[in-house]
Tab-separated table of C-alpha atoms in Angstrom:
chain	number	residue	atom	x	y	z
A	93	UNK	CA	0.000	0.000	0.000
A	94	UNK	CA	2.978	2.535	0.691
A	95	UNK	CA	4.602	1.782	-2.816
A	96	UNK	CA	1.005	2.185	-4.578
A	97	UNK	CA	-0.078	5.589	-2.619
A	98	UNK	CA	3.398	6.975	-4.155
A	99	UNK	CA	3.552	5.791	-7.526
A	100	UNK	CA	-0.073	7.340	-7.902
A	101	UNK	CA	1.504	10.480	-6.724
A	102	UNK	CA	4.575	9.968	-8.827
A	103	UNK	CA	2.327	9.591	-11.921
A	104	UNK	CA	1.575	13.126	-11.407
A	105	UNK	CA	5.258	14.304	-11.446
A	106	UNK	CA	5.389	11.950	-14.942
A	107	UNK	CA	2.414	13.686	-16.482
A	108	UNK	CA	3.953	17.627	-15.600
A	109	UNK	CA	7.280	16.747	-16.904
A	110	UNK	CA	5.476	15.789	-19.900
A	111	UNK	CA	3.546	18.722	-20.067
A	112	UNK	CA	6.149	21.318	-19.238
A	113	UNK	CA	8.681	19.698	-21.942
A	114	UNK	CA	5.539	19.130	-24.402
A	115	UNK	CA	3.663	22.566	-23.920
A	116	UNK	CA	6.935	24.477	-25.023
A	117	UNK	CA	5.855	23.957	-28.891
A	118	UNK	CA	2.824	25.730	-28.017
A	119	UNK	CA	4.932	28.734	-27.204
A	120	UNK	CA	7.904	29.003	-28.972
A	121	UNK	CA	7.312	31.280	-31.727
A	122	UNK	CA	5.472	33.679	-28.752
A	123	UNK	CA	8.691	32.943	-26.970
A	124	UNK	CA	10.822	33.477	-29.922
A	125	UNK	CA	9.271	37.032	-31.328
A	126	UNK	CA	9.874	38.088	-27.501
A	127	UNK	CA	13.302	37.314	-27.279
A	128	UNK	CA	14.084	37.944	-31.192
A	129	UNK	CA	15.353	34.477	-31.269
A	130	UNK	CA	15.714	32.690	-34.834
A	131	UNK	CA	14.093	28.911	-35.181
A	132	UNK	CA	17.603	27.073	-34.619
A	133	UNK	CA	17.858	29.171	-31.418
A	134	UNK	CA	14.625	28.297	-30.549
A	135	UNK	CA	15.468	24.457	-31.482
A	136	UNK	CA	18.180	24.895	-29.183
A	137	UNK	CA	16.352	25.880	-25.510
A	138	UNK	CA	13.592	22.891	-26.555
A	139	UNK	CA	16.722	20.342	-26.695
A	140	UNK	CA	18.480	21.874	-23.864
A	141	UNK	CA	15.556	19.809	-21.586
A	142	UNK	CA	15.908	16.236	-23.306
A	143	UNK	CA	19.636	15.927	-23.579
A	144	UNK	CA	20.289	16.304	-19.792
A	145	UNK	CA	17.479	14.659	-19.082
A	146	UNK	CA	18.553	11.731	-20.865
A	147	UNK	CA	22.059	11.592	-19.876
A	148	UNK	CA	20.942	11.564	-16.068
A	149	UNK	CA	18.550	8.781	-16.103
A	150	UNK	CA	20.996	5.627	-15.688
A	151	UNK	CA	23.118	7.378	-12.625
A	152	UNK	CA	19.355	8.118	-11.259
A	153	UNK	CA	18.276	4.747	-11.989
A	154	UNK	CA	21.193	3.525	-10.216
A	155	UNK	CA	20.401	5.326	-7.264
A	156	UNK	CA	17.156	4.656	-7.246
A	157	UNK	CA	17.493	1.286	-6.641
A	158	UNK	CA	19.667	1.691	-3.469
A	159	UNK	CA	18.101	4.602	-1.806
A	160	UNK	CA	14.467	6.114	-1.087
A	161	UNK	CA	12.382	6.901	-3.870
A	162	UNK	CA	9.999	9.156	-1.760
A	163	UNK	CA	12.620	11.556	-1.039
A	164	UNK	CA	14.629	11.820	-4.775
A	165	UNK	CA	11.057	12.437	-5.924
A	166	UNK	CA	10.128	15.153	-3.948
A	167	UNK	CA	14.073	16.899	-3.763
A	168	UNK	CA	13.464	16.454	-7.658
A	169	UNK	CA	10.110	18.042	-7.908
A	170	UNK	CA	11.089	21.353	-5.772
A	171	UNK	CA	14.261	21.576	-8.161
A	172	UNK	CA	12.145	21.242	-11.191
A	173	UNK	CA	9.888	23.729	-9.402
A	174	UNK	CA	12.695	26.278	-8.945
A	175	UNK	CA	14.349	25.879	-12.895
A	176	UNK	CA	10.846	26.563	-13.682
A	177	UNK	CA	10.192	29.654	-12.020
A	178	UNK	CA	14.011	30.419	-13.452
A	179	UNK	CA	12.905	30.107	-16.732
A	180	UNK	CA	9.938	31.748	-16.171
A	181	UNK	CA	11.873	34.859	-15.374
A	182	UNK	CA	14.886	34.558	-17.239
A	183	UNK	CA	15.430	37.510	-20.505
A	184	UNK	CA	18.440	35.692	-22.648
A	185	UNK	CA	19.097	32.612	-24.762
A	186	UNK	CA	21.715	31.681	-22.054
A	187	UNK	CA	19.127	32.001	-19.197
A	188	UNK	CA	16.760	30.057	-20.862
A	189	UNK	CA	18.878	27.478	-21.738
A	190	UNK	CA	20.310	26.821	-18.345
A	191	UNK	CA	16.914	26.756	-16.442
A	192	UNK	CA	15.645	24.698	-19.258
A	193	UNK	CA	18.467	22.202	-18.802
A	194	UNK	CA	18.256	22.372	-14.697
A	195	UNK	CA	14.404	21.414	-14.984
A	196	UNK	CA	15.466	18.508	-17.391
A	197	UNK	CA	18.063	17.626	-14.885
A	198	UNK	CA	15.290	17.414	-11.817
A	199	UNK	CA	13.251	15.762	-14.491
A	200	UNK	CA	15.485	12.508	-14.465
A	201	UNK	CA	13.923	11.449	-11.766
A	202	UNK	CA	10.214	11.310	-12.318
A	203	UNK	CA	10.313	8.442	-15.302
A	204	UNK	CA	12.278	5.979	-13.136
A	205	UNK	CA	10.845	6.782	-9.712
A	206	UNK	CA	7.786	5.707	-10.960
A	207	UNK	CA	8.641	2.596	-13.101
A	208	UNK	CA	10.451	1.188	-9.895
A	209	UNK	CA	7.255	2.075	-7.822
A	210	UNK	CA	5.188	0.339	-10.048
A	211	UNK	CA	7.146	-3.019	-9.925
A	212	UNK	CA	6.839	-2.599	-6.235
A	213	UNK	CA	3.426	-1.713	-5.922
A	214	UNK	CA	2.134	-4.415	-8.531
A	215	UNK	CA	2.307	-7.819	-9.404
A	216	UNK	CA	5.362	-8.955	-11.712
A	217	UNK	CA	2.802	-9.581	-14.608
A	218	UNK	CA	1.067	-6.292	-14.657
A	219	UNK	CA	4.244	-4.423	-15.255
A	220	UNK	CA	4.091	-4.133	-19.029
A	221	UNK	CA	0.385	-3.029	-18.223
A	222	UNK	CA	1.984	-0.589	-15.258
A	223	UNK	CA	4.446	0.752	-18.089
A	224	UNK	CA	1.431	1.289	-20.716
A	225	UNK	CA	0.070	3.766	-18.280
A	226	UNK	CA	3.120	5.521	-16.906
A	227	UNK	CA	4.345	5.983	-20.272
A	228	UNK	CA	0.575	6.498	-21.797
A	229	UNK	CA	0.996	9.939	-19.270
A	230	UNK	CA	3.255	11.334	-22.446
A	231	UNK	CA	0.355	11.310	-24.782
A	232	UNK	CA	-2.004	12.516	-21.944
A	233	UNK	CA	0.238	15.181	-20.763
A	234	UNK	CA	0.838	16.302	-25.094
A	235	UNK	CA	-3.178	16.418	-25.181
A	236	UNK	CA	-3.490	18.917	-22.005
A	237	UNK	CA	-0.470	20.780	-22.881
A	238	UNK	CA	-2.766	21.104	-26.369
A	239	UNK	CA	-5.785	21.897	-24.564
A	240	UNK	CA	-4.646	25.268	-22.777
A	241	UNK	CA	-4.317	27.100	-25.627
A	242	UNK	CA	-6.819	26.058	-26.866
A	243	UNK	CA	-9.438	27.234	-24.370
A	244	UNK	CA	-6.764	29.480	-22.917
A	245	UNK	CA	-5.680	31.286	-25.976
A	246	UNK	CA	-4.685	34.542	-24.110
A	247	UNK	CA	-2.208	32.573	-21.646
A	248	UNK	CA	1.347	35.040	-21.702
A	249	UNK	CA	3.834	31.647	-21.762
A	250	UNK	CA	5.429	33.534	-18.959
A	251	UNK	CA	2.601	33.315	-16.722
A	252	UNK	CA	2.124	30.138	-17.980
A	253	UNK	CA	5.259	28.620	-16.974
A	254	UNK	CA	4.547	30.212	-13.420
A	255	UNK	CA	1.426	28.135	-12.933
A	256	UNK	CA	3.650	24.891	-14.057
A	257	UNK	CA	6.120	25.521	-10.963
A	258	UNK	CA	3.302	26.455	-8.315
A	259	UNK	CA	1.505	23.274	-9.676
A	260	UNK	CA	4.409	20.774	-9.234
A	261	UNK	CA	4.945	22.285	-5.795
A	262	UNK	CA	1.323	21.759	-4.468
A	263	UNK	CA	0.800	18.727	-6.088
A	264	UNK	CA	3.656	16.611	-6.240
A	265	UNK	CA	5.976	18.029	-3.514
A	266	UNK	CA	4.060	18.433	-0.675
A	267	UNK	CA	1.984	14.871	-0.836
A	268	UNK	CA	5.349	13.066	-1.024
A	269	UNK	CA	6.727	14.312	2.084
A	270	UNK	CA	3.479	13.890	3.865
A	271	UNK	CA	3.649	9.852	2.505
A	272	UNK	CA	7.299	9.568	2.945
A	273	UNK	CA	6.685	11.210	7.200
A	274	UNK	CA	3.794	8.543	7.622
A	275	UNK	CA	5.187	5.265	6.456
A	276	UNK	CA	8.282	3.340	6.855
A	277	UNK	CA	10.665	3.690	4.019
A	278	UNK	CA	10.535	0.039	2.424
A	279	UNK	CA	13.979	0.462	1.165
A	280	UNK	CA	14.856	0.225	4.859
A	281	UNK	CA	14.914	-3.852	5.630
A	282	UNK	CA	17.194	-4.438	2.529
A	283	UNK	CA	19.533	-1.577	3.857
A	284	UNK	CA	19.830	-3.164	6.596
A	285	UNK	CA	20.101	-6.440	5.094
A	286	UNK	CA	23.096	-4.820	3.094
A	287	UNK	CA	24.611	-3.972	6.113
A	288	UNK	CA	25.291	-6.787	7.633
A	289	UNK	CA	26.423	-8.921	4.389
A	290	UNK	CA	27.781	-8.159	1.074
A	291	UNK	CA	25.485	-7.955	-1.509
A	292	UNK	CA	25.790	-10.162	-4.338
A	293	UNK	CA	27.299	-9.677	-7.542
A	294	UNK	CA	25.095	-9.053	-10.139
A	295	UNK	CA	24.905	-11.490	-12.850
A	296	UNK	CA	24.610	-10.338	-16.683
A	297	UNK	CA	24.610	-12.673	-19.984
A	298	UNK	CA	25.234	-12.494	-23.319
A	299	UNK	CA	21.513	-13.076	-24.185
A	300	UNK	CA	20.210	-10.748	-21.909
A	301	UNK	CA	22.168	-7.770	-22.986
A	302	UNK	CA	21.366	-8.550	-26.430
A	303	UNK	CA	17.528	-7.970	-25.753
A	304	UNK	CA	18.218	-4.853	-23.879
A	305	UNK	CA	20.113	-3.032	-26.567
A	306	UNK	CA	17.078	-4.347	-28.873
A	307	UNK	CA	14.351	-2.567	-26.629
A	308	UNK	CA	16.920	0.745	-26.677
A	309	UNK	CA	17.119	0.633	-30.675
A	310	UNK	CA	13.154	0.265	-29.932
A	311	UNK	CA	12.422	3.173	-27.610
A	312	UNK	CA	15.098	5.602	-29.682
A	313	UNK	CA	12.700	5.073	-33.167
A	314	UNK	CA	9.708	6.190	-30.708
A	315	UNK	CA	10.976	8.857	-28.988
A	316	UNK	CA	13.080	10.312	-31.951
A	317	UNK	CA	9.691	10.281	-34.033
A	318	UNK	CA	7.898	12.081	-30.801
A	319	UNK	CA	10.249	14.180	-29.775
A	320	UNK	CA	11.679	15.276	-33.042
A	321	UNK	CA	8.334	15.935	-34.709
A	322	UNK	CA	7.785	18.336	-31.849
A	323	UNK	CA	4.059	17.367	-32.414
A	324	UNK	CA	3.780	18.555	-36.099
A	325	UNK	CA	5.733	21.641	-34.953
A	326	UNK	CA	8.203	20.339	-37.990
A	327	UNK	CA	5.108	19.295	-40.585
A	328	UNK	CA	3.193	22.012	-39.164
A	329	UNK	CA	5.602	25.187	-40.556
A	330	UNK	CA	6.548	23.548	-43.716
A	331	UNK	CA	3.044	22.907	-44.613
A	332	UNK	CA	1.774	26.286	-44.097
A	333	UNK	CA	-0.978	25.062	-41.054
A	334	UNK	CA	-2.899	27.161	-39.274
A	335	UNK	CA	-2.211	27.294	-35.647
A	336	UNK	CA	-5.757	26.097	-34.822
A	337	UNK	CA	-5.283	22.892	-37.811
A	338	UNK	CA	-1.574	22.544	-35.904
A	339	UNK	CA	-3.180	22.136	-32.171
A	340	UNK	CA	-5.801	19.693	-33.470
A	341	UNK	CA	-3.399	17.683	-35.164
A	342	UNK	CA	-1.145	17.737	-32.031
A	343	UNK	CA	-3.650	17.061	-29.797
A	344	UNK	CA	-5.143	13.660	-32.203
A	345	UNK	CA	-1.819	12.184	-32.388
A	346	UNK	CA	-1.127	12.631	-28.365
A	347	UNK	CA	-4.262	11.097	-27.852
A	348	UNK	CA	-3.240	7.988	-30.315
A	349	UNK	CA	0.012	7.935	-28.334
A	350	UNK	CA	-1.585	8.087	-24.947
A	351	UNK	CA	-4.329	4.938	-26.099
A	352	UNK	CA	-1.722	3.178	-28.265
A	353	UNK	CA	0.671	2.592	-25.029
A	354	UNK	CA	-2.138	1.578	-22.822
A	355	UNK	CA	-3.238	-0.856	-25.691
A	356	UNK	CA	0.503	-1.904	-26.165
A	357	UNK	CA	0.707	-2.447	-22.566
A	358	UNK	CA	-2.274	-4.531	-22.062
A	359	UNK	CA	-1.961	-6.837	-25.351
A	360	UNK	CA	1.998	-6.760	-24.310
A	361	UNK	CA	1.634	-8.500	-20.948
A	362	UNK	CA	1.898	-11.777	-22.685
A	363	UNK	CA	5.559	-11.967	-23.537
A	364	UNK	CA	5.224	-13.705	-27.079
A	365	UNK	CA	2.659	-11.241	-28.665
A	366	UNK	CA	5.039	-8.294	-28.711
A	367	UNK	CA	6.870	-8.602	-31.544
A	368	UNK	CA	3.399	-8.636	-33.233
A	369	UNK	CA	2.612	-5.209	-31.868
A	370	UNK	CA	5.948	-3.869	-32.615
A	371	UNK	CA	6.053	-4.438	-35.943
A	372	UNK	CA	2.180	-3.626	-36.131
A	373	UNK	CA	2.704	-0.266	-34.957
A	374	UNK	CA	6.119	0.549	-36.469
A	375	UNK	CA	4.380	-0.117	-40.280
A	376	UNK	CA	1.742	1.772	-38.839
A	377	UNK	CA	3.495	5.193	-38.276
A	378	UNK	CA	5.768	4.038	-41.885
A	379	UNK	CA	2.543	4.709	-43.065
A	380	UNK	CA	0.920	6.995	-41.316
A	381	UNK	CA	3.815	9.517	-41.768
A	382	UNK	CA	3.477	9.386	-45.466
A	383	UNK	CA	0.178	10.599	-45.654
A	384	UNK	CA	0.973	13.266	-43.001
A	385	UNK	CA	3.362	14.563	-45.895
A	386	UNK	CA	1.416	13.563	-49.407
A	387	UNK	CA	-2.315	14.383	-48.314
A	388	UNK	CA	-3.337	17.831	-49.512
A	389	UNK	CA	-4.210	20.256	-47.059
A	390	UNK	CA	-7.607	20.706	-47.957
A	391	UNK	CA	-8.514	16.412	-46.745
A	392	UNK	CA	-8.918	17.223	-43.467
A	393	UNK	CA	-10.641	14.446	-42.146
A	394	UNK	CA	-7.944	12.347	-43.597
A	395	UNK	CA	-4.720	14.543	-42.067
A	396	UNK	CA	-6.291	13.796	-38.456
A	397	UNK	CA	-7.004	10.085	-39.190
A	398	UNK	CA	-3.130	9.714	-39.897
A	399	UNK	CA	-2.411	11.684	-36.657
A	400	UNK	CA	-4.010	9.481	-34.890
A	401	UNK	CA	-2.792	6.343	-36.974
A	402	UNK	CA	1.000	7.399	-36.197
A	403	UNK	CA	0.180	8.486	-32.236
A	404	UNK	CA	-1.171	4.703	-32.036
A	405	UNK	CA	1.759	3.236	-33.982
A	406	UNK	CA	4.457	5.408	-31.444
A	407	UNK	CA	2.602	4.367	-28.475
A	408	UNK	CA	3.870	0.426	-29.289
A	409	UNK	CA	7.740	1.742	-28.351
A	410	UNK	CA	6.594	1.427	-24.790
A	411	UNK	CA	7.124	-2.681	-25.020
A	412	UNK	CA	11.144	-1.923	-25.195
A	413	UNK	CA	10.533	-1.364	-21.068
A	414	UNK	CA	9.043	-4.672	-20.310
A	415	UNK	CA	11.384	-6.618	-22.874
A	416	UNK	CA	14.328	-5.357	-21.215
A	417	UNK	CA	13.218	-5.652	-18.047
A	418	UNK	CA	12.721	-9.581	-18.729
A	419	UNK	CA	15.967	-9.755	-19.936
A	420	UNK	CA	17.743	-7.923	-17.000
A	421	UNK	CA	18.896	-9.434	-13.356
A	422	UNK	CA	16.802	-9.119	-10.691
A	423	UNK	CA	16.492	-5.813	-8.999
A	424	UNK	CA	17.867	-3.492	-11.140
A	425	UNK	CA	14.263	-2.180	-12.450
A	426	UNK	CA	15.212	1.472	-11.530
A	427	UNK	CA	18.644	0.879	-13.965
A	428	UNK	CA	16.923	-0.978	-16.934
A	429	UNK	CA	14.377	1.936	-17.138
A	430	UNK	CA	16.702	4.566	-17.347
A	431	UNK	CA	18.882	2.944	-19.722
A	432	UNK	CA	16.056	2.054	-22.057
A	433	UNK	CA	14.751	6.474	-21.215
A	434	UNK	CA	18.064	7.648	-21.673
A	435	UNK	CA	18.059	6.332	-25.301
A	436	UNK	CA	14.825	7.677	-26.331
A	437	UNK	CA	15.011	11.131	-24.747
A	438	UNK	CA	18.700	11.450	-26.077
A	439	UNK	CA	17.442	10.411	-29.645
A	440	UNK	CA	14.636	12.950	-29.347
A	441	UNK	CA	16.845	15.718	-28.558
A	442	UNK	CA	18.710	15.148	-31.034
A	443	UNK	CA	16.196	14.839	-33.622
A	444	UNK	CA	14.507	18.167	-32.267
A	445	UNK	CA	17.760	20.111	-33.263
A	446	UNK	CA	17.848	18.487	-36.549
A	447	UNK	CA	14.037	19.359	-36.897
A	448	UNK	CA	14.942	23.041	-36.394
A	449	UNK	CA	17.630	22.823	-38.680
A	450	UNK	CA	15.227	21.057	-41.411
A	451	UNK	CA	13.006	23.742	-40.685
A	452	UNK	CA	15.445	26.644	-41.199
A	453	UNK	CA	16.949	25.691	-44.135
A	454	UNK	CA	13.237	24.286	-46.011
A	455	UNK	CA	10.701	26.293	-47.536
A	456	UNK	CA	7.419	26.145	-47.290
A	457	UNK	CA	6.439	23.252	-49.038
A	458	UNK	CA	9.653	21.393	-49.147
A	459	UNK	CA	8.883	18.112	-47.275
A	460	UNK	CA	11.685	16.187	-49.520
A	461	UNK	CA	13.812	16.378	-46.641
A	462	UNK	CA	11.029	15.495	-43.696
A	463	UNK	CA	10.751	12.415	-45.876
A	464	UNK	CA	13.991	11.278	-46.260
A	465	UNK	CA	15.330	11.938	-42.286
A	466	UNK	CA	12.054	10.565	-40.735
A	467	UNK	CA	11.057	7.817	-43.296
A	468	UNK	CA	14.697	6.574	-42.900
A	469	UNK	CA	13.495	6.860	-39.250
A	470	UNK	CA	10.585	4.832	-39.798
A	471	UNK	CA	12.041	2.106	-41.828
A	472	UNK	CA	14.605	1.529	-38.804
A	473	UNK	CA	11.993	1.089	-36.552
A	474	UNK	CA	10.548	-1.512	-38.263
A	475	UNK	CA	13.825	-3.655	-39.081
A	476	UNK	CA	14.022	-3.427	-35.076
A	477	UNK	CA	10.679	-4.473	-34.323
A	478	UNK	CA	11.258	-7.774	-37.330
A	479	UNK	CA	14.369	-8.124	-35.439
A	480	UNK	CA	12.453	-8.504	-31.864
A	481	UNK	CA	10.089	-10.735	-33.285
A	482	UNK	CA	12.533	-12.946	-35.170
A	483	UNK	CA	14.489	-13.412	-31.739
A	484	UNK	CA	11.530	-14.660	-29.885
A	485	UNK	CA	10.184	-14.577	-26.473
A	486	UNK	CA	12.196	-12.123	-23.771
A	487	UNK	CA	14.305	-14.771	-21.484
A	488	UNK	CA	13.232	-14.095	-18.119
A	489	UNK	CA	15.749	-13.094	-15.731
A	490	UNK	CA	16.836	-15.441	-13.282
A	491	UNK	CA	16.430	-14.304	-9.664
């Protein structure tokens, strides 16, 4: 019962990370004409939050699986809290980039805290279900991040920003302490346990390293297509849309992404089906993508059918947590995570500089380049997923 009252809290810190990273799209040219910033600039503060993000998450893992979760969570939520307000306030690229990079440094701890909660909190066969959800929070968090402009349009991003830090505090900070004060930390028996004898070596083989770097090659296609798309923020400017079109189509595909994890983590459960659903989804975004960049502008109906047939396809990446997790030793859940994170959220900053660059250097209308970066992309993705279903059924890790 401790472990499950603070993974539903930590889901919370999940879903704001999302939407503080996802809701900068929705402000960067407002951000950009303030600050007389040019579009690689720009590119530049929205990467500055994945790439230390992403670096951070295997030392946090690591951590994380030797210390108490309650407290990184809530010592990382005031920090993100505090960037936030930074940025917030802050008048130059340089300010912006280093509160943007302190808040993805606080950040590293949400995705992991909450993975390692769940395997706690749950039984050992609901994880890939437990992983659906957690991850499911980055469509979720996309579609509200959509939402307040939408019904919001006069929101300064300033004062929106502002909101996002008092939020975290009040939400995430405070109801961790008051969980961590009235329980005993359950980290505290194996401590103990530690104390008095060595722990054991841990025990890695050939096999089960194999499938690991197979779920990263998996989980860097889905979060370099998520990331680096920005949400159509790439599509979006070479195609001329509307910012109204631009929000819908943002805020289809994060609902696809949000229902295609839960759906990947429920059909995914059962070990030998997800090789099916990887390659399912990866020719679905193949495809998907295409008609995001042939369609003409005036098919509508069609445009937000795709969005929503590439959000579903992305949302299948999540399966690379629960096939490495299989594959690892026992106990290092809070590791595996953040190794399997770290390549996605690395690849999608990346591929969000590259996307400004596109952008920069494309007309309007020139999607040549879109096509051959992200269909290359694509076609990765699903050589990965054949090669996960080729291989089999995860081994399970041997406690």
């Amino acid at each position: 019962m401790p472990h499950r009252r603070l993974w539903l809290v930590s889901l919370l810190f999940v879903a704001w990370l999302v939407w503080a990273e996802t809701s900068f799209q929705f402000y960067d040219h407002a951000l950009g004409r303030d600050l007389q910033l040019s579009a690689s600039r720009v590119s530049l503060i929205a990467g500055s939050f994945l790439v230390p993000y992403g670096l951070l998450q295997i030392p946090v893992g690591r951590l994380l699986d030797q210390g108490r979760v309650d407290r990184w969570i809530w010592i990382a939520a005031l920090m993100a809290s505090g960037f936030s307000l930074t940025f917030a306030f802050s008048t130059d690229l340089v300010g912006l980039m280093l509160s943007r990079m302190g808040t993805g440094v606080a950040c590293a701890v949400a995705f992991p805290a909450s993975a390692l909660l769940a395997r706690r909190a749950l039984p050992a066969h609901r994880f890939a279900l437990a992983m659906g959800l957690t991850d499911s929070l980055l469509g979720w968090g996309a579609v509200f991040a959509a939402l307040i402009p939408l019904v919001f349009p006069w929101t300064v991003w300033r004062q929106l920003v502002v909101f996002q830090a008092l939020f975290l505090a009040v939400m995430v900070v405070v109801p961790v302490i008051a969980l961590g004060r009235g329980v005993p930390s359950p980290e505290l028996p194996q401590n103990l346990g530690g104390l008095a004898s060595p722990a054991p070596p841990i025990q890695w083989d050939r096999a089960g390293v194999g499938k690991v770097i197979k779920a990263c090659l998996m989980y860097a296609w889905g979060g370099g297509f998520v990331f680096g798309l920005a949400q159509y923020g790439l599509i979006s400017g070479l195609r001329v849309w509307g910012v109204e079109r631009t929000q819908w189509m943002s805020l289809t595909m994060s609902f696809g992404i949000g229902v295609g994890m839960v759906l990947a983590g429920w059909i995914g459960s059962v070990a030998s089906r997800r090789g099916l659903v990887l390659l399912t989804g990866t020719g679905m975004s193949v495809l998907a993508l295409i008609a995001l960049l042939q369609l003409p502008n005036a098919m509508g109906g069609l445009l937000l059918l795709a969005a929503l047939g590439l959000g579903l396809g992305l949302g299948s990446s999540v399966l690379a947590f629960p096939i490495a997790e299989d594959a690892a030793p026992a106990g290092q859940t809070g590791l595996i995570v953040a190794i399997v994170n770290t390549t996605g959220t690395v690849t999608g900053g990346v591929m969000s500089v590259v996307s400004g660059l596109i952008l920069e250097a494309s007309g309007p209308g020139d999607l040549n380049p879109v096509l051959v970066v992200y269909g290359l992309l694509g076609l990765f993705g699903v050589a990965v997923a054949a090669w996960i279903q080729s291989s089999g059924v995860p081994a399970q890790s041997a406690a």
